[in-house]
Amino acid sequence: MIGLFCAFLLNSCQYDWIEPVEPALPDVVSFSAHLLPVFNRSCNSAGCHATGGVAPDLTPANAFNDLFARNQIDLATPENSKLYTKCAPGGSMNKYCLPGDWDIMLKWIQQGAQNN
Amino acid sequence: MKKVILLVAFSITWVFFLTAQDSGTDQKPVNSNRSLLGYFILEDSRPIRNPYESGILIDNQTNVIPTAKTLEFVIQHRFGSLENGFSDFLGIYGAANTRLALNYSITDWAQVGFGTTKNYKLQDFSAKINILKQSRDKKSPVDVTYYGNWAIDARDKDFFGEDYQFSSRFSFFNELLITRQFTDWLTLSAGGSFSHFNAVDTLVDQHDHDKIALHFLGRVKFSPQSSIIINFDLPLQIDGLNSRSDLSSHYNFGIGYEVATATHAFQIFAGTGTYLVPQYNVMKNDKEFFKGTGNIFLGFNITRLWSF
């Protein structure tokens, strides 16, 4: 068994590059349909950005108001919005986001960051 | 070249592992040097007492393997960064990472283990071998220890691109560590490691597939139970090993306080490494300790031993 395991490990080394799959962006990004699922999946589920946890509160009931209350949205320069920069490659929360999440966030801010 | 390094590293791991299993039932010579080579070349030499209090020191493994048939439970925790000061209580209310692990000593010089980590949902299998132990009669001036692991990233397969393969989740770490206890109160270690990631995300990851790193550890004991501990990892940029020249490496530094009893060790420290699995610290760390509070994280390690 161990010999088989060794053989398995020796043949396990690869040099692959992952080309990210970026989902097609919707024409109109909806806060409830596109952003809240991201928050629920990656931000508030482990109690981090949940009510009483780390700011901003990204639970469905509070996310929209708290993003503005804590200056996470920069409507004048959407690329500088903390919501986007934290999730995008190089951001401290990037490891919790899936490829494409940051594009959805950016487009939502570019479209005026509506509570739609 | 890469394949040769990998082949040698894995061969060492599993030859030692096999040997460890085979000889696990052998009668141990009285006063033997409890290490792999110690059985053969240092039969009458007694090893020094453990130069560290636990098998882990901040972000690195030490040479310590508890006596045979001992189960070691490890809790590693890293809080958020100090960046927000007391608004999130020095990161204690911030995003944290945690690893829980169980390690079992098959013999006095071979240990296998399994751990699970929050970030990246890592599941890691490890092996540690004491190749040589520092002896009291100075026949062996140093400890030589091998540590290797195999980690599996258990996140959703969407993270691994369109051409998903299960093996894209794998990463490996192989390290040789040399340790010397200079006095009762001073122990230093230096080691070299080879890390490998099977798959690298071209958009998200700021690293290549392979990395060689140097590791330095130290302990200054200032009371029977208390020590100052230091950890320093230095990933090396080696042109022949990297296909991407646009990447840079960052050192990992940590310093802290350790208090230990016969069956427990508790370490609390400030450092830059938050990934808890060594190849992830070597590859992915982008923090440097002396470049602001956003790069420093409080953390602790707890180990508990049970003998059977």
XYZ file of C-alpha atoms in Angstrom:
424
model
C 0.000 0.000 0.000
C 2.761 2.403 0.933
C 4.621 1.521 -2.271
C 1.523 2.356 -4.274
C 1.174 5.563 -2.316
C 4.809 6.468 -3.136
C 4.215 5.790 -6.804
C 1.098 7.921 -6.662
C 2.981 10.814 -5.079
C 5.891 10.574 -7.498
C 3.467 10.815 -10.377
C 1.518 13.594 -8.731
C 3.880 16.451 -9.447
C 2.661 18.648 -12.240
C 3.346 22.087 -13.624
C -0.090 23.372 -14.592
C -1.278 26.939 -14.954
C -4.865 27.666 -14.022
C -6.506 30.043 -16.435
C -9.363 31.524 -14.439
C -12.911 31.057 -15.636
C -14.540 34.450 -15.521
C -18.337 34.295 -15.727
C -20.054 36.582 -18.198
C -21.044 39.846 -16.562
C -24.750 40.636 -16.531
C -25.807 43.802 -18.339
C -27.290 45.169 -15.154
C -25.721 44.036 -11.908
C -28.222 43.517 -9.134
C -27.202 43.922 -5.515
C -29.585 41.230 -4.324
C -29.109 38.782 -7.207
C -25.372 39.113 -7.802
C -23.596 40.643 -4.796
C -25.450 39.149 -1.841
C -24.739 35.566 -2.988
C -21.037 36.454 -3.035
C -21.244 37.935 0.471
C -23.171 34.902 1.730
C -20.713 32.458 0.195
C -17.426 34.160 0.963
C -17.803 36.913 3.566
C -20.436 36.455 6.271
C -20.853 32.686 6.516
C -17.972 32.005 8.922
C -18.995 34.867 11.199
C -16.311 37.265 9.957
C -18.303 40.000 8.193
C -21.446 39.106 10.106
C -23.435 41.216 12.542
C -21.232 41.760 15.573
C -18.171 40.595 13.659
C -15.631 42.448 11.583
C -16.730 45.601 9.745
C -18.317 45.962 7.284
C -21.375 43.915 8.156
C -22.127 41.999 4.938
C -25.247 40.152 6.048
C -28.222 40.578 3.703
C -30.085 42.827 6.152
C -27.210 45.250 6.693
C -24.767 44.951 3.804
C -25.989 47.769 1.598
C -26.182 50.405 4.331
C -22.962 49.341 6.011
C -20.953 49.443 2.765
C -21.796 53.134 2.444
C -21.595 53.865 6.168
C -18.041 52.543 6.253
C -16.874 54.209 3.049
C -16.384 50.979 1.135
C -17.887 52.479 -2.035
C -16.247 55.252 -4.076
C -18.763 56.299 -6.722
C -16.416 58.953 -8.140
C -13.594 56.456 -8.741
C -15.095 52.969 -8.622
C -11.655 51.302 -9.012
C -10.657 52.805 -5.660
C -13.622 51.350 -3.797
C -12.473 49.231 -0.879
C -15.146 46.646 -1.657
C -13.461 46.101 -5.020
C -9.784 46.466 -4.063
C -10.050 44.077 -1.105
C -11.558 41.332 -3.293
C -9.520 41.908 -6.477
C -6.123 40.167 -7.044
C -3.613 41.579 -4.579
C -6.330 42.469 -2.080
C -6.303 40.997 1.392
C -9.670 39.236 0.895
C -8.844 37.901 -2.561
C -8.309 34.365 -1.320
C -11.968 34.215 -0.269
C -13.298 35.437 -3.642
C -13.852 33.486 -6.813
C -12.536 34.814 -10.129
C -15.118 37.218 -11.481
C -16.448 38.309 -8.081
C -14.447 41.517 -8.198
C -15.637 42.311 -11.726
C -19.242 42.041 -10.578
C -18.503 44.370 -7.660
C -16.773 46.897 -9.901
C -19.553 46.922 -12.465
C -22.162 47.332 -9.733
C -20.328 50.378 -8.405
C -19.845 51.771 -11.920
C -23.601 51.459 -12.398
C -24.239 53.615 -9.359
C -24.237 51.028 -6.564
C -28.012 50.755 -6.402
C -29.940 48.754 -3.825
C -31.642 46.769 -6.590
C 16.306 19.456 -12.720
C 12.950 20.021 -11.001
C 11.946 16.394 -11.474
C 15.269 15.234 -10.055
C 14.835 17.388 -6.944
C 11.302 16.123 -6.493
C 12.354 12.527 -7.008
C 15.133 12.784 -4.443
C 12.895 14.557 -1.943
C 10.119 12.014 -2.199
C 12.495 9.104 -2.166
C 13.997 10.360 1.080
C 10.551 10.844 2.597
C 9.189 7.463 1.853
C 12.317 5.370 2.251
C 12.529 6.779 5.759
C 8.844 6.241 6.257
C 9.103 2.615 5.208
C 12.139 2.067 7.363
C 10.327 3.655 10.255
C 7.442 1.249 9.916
C 9.609 -1.802 9.520
C 11.720 -1.117 12.547
C 8.875 0.080 14.710
C 8.615 -3.303 16.371
C 12.348 -3.818 16.810
C 13.781 -3.945 20.295
C 15.439 -0.612 21.016
C 19.034 -0.829 22.270
C 19.517 0.497 25.772
C 20.864 4.077 25.807
C 20.613 4.225 22.030
C 20.708 7.465 20.136
C 17.055 7.730 19.243
C 17.327 8.641 15.577
C 17.478 6.845 12.252
C 21.263 6.860 11.862
C 21.795 6.897 15.600
C 20.866 3.209 15.730
C 23.748 2.395 13.409
C 26.576 4.811 14.116
C 25.930 6.172 17.588
C 24.691 3.121 19.445
C 26.163 3.996 22.798
C 25.560 7.724 22.641
C 22.658 9.152 24.533
C 20.881 12.030 22.857
C 20.539 15.390 24.547
C 17.183 16.306 25.980
C 14.822 17.921 23.541
C 16.337 21.230 22.459
C 12.829 22.618 21.864
C 9.679 22.141 23.877
C 7.387 21.149 21.015
C 7.322 19.897 17.445
C 6.412 23.319 16.142
C 7.959 26.735 16.643
C 5.819 29.653 15.398
C 5.499 28.785 11.662
C 8.152 26.074 11.403
C 8.648 22.506 12.436
C 11.377 21.751 14.962
C 13.417 18.567 15.313
C 11.280 17.391 18.230
C 9.470 14.072 17.908
C 7.813 12.853 21.108
C 8.670 9.331 22.264
C 7.156 6.358 20.453
C 3.386 5.855 20.660
C 2.729 9.456 21.638
C -0.118 11.403 20.111
C 0.455 15.122 19.682
C -2.500 17.472 19.272
C -1.617 20.812 17.702
C -3.739 23.962 17.612
C -2.403 26.841 15.519
C -4.247 30.140 15.328
C -3.513 33.473 13.640
C -5.615 36.563 14.270
C -6.122 39.478 11.884
C -3.407 42.075 11.346
C -2.553 44.878 13.773
C -3.520 47.400 11.075
C -6.772 48.549 12.689
C -5.323 48.937 16.155
C -7.823 48.674 18.975
C -10.867 49.068 16.721
C -10.669 45.305 16.186
C -8.560 44.715 19.296
C -5.232 44.158 17.539
C -6.805 41.807 15.010
C -8.427 39.518 17.573
C -11.843 40.386 16.124
C -10.436 40.207 12.576
C -10.378 37.445 9.980
C -8.509 34.535 11.516
C -6.932 31.319 10.341
C -6.818 28.081 12.326
C -5.198 24.681 11.900
C -5.884 21.581 13.968
C -3.548 18.616 13.656
C -2.850 15.218 15.135
C 0.657 13.745 14.919
C 1.568 10.244 16.022
C 5.055 9.002 16.839
C 5.530 5.582 15.261
C 8.974 5.239 16.803
C 11.143 7.586 18.852
C 12.402 9.075 15.598
C 9.517 8.920 13.123
C 6.221 10.745 13.250
C 3.285 10.966 10.863
C 0.459 13.456 11.032
C -2.682 14.941 9.587
C -3.907 18.513 9.813
C -6.787 20.619 8.602
C -6.666 24.368 8.009
C -9.406 26.959 7.574
C -7.930 29.054 4.747
C -7.935 27.190 1.436
C -9.597 24.303 3.376
C -6.211 22.601 3.393
C -5.902 18.960 4.397
C -2.270 17.987 4.961
C -0.483 14.714 5.585
C 3.014 14.898 7.035
C 6.030 12.838 8.044
C 8.937 13.815 10.277
C 12.126 11.796 10.716
C 15.006 12.372 13.128
C 17.924 11.268 10.970
C 20.502 12.052 13.610
C 20.299 13.347 17.156
C 22.779 15.517 18.940
C 24.508 13.322 21.518
C 25.643 14.111 25.039
C 29.129 12.688 24.398
C 29.559 15.075 21.422
C 29.980 12.260 18.875
C 27.105 13.889 17.059
C 27.267 17.675 17.348
C 23.905 18.368 15.730
C 20.393 17.085 15.139
C 19.409 16.398 11.546
C 15.692 16.177 10.858
C 13.600 15.680 7.762
C 10.053 17.020 7.499
C 7.752 16.567 4.515
C 4.101 17.097 3.812
C 1.457 16.731 1.124
C -1.387 19.244 1.234
C -4.709 19.140 -0.577
C -6.646 22.334 -1.275
C -10.250 21.274 -0.680
C -12.028 24.400 -1.937
C -14.724 24.280 -4.576
C -13.434 23.053 -7.937
C -14.403 26.399 -9.502
C -11.146 27.735 -8.048
C -9.116 25.444 -10.309
C -10.125 26.622 -13.764
C -11.784 24.949 -16.713
C -9.293 22.079 -17.042
C -9.917 20.862 -13.531
C -7.945 17.863 -12.301
C -7.932 16.582 -8.731
C -4.132 16.746 -8.684
C -4.334 20.522 -9.223
C -5.183 20.699 -5.546
C -1.841 19.241 -4.421
C 1.184 20.983 -2.973
C 4.278 19.535 -1.344
C 6.947 20.595 1.135
C 10.256 18.901 1.930
C 12.707 20.262 4.474
C 16.007 19.254 6.031
C 16.640 20.955 9.364
C 19.883 21.046 11.334
C 19.605 21.892 15.018
C 22.171 22.445 17.698
C 21.648 23.039 21.370
C 24.612 25.224 22.268
C 23.830 25.552 25.957
C 20.911 24.667 28.201
C 19.372 28.016 27.341
C 20.270 28.497 23.663
C 19.149 26.384 20.705
C 19.477 27.377 17.054
C 18.359 25.663 13.855
C 18.919 26.219 10.167
C 17.275 24.397 7.315
C 16.540 24.332 3.635
C 13.279 23.412 1.959
C 11.771 22.736 -1.431
C 8.108 23.615 -2.015
C 6.047 22.631 -5.009
C 2.532 23.584 -6.157
C 0.988 21.476 -8.893
C -1.175 24.267 -10.244
C -0.770 28.028 -10.085
C -3.489 30.525 -10.899
C -2.162 33.013 -13.443
C -4.484 35.757 -12.236
C -4.595 35.299 -8.479
C -1.310 33.700 -7.442
C 1.826 35.783 -7.224
C 4.189 32.815 -7.210
C 5.609 30.062 -9.388
C 5.374 26.271 -9.045
C 8.615 25.719 -7.126
C 10.482 27.556 -4.410
C 13.604 26.846 -2.390
C 13.729 28.535 0.986
C 16.022 28.827 3.977
C 14.671 28.573 7.508
C 16.173 29.748 10.782
C 14.759 29.098 14.241
C 15.958 29.921 17.702
C 15.034 29.554 21.330
C 16.467 31.424 24.296
C 15.307 29.834 27.528
C 15.274 32.202 30.481
C 13.483 30.143 33.131
C 12.700 26.423 33.563
C 9.441 26.834 31.648
C 9.764 30.055 29.657
C 11.584 30.967 26.468
C 11.857 33.637 23.808
C 11.351 32.083 20.380
C 12.275 33.378 16.921
C 11.441 32.166 13.446
C 12.756 33.433 10.083
C 12.005 32.037 6.614
C 13.790 33.298 3.534
C 12.376 32.178 0.158
C 15.032 32.384 -2.555
C 14.597 33.746 -6.065
C 16.445 31.251 -8.265
C 16.257 31.978 -11.981
C 16.503 28.372 -13.173
C 13.625 27.371 -10.949
C 11.165 30.054 -11.969
C 9.444 30.564 -15.275
C 7.996 33.898 -14.198
C 10.571 36.625 -13.641
C 8.057 39.255 -12.528
C 7.604 37.745 -9.089
C 9.266 38.616 -5.823
C 9.653 36.734 -2.549
C 9.089 38.009 0.949
C 10.719 36.874 4.136
C 8.602 35.612 7.015
C 9.570 36.660 10.532
C 8.043 35.918 13.898
C 9.041 36.450 17.503
C 7.275 35.369 20.638
C 7.123 33.813 24.074
C 6.785 30.144 24.922
C 5.768 28.508 28.171
C 5.881 24.731 28.453
C 5.296 21.812 30.770
C 6.078 18.144 30.173
C 2.974 17.587 28.071
C 1.979 21.087 26.940
C 3.598 23.940 25.082
C 1.973 27.311 24.578
C 3.474 29.881 22.240
C 2.175 33.407 21.683
C 3.878 35.578 19.117
C 3.750 38.318 16.510
C 4.672 37.401 12.958
C 3.924 37.648 9.266
C 3.024 34.065 8.399
C -0.696 33.342 8.482
C -1.028 30.326 6.217
C -0.117 27.678 8.832
C 1.089 25.155 6.233
C 4.756 25.790 5.432
C 4.690 25.727 1.631
C 1.910 28.309 1.669
C 3.979 30.611 3.876
C 6.978 30.177 1.579
C 5.019 30.716 -1.628
C 2.210 33.079 -0.811
C 3.428 35.307 2.013
C 3.490 38.912 0.803
C 3.996 40.549 4.211
C 7.244 41.841 5.630
C 7.421 42.354 9.373
C 9.131 45.726 9.389
C 6.874 47.368 6.791
C 3.966 48.461 8.935
C 1.395 47.104 11.306
C -0.726 45.782 8.435
C 1.932 43.100 7.987
C 2.016 41.862 11.576
C -0.344 39.268 13.013
C -0.718 37.973 16.544
C -1.017 34.238 16.880
C -0.599 31.273 19.153
C 0.275 27.580 19.010
C -0.737 24.988 21.570
C 0.528 21.418 21.673
C -0.695 18.646 23.961
C 0.807 15.175 24.251
C -0.793 11.879 25.171
C 1.300 8.725 25.574
C -0.130 5.281 24.962
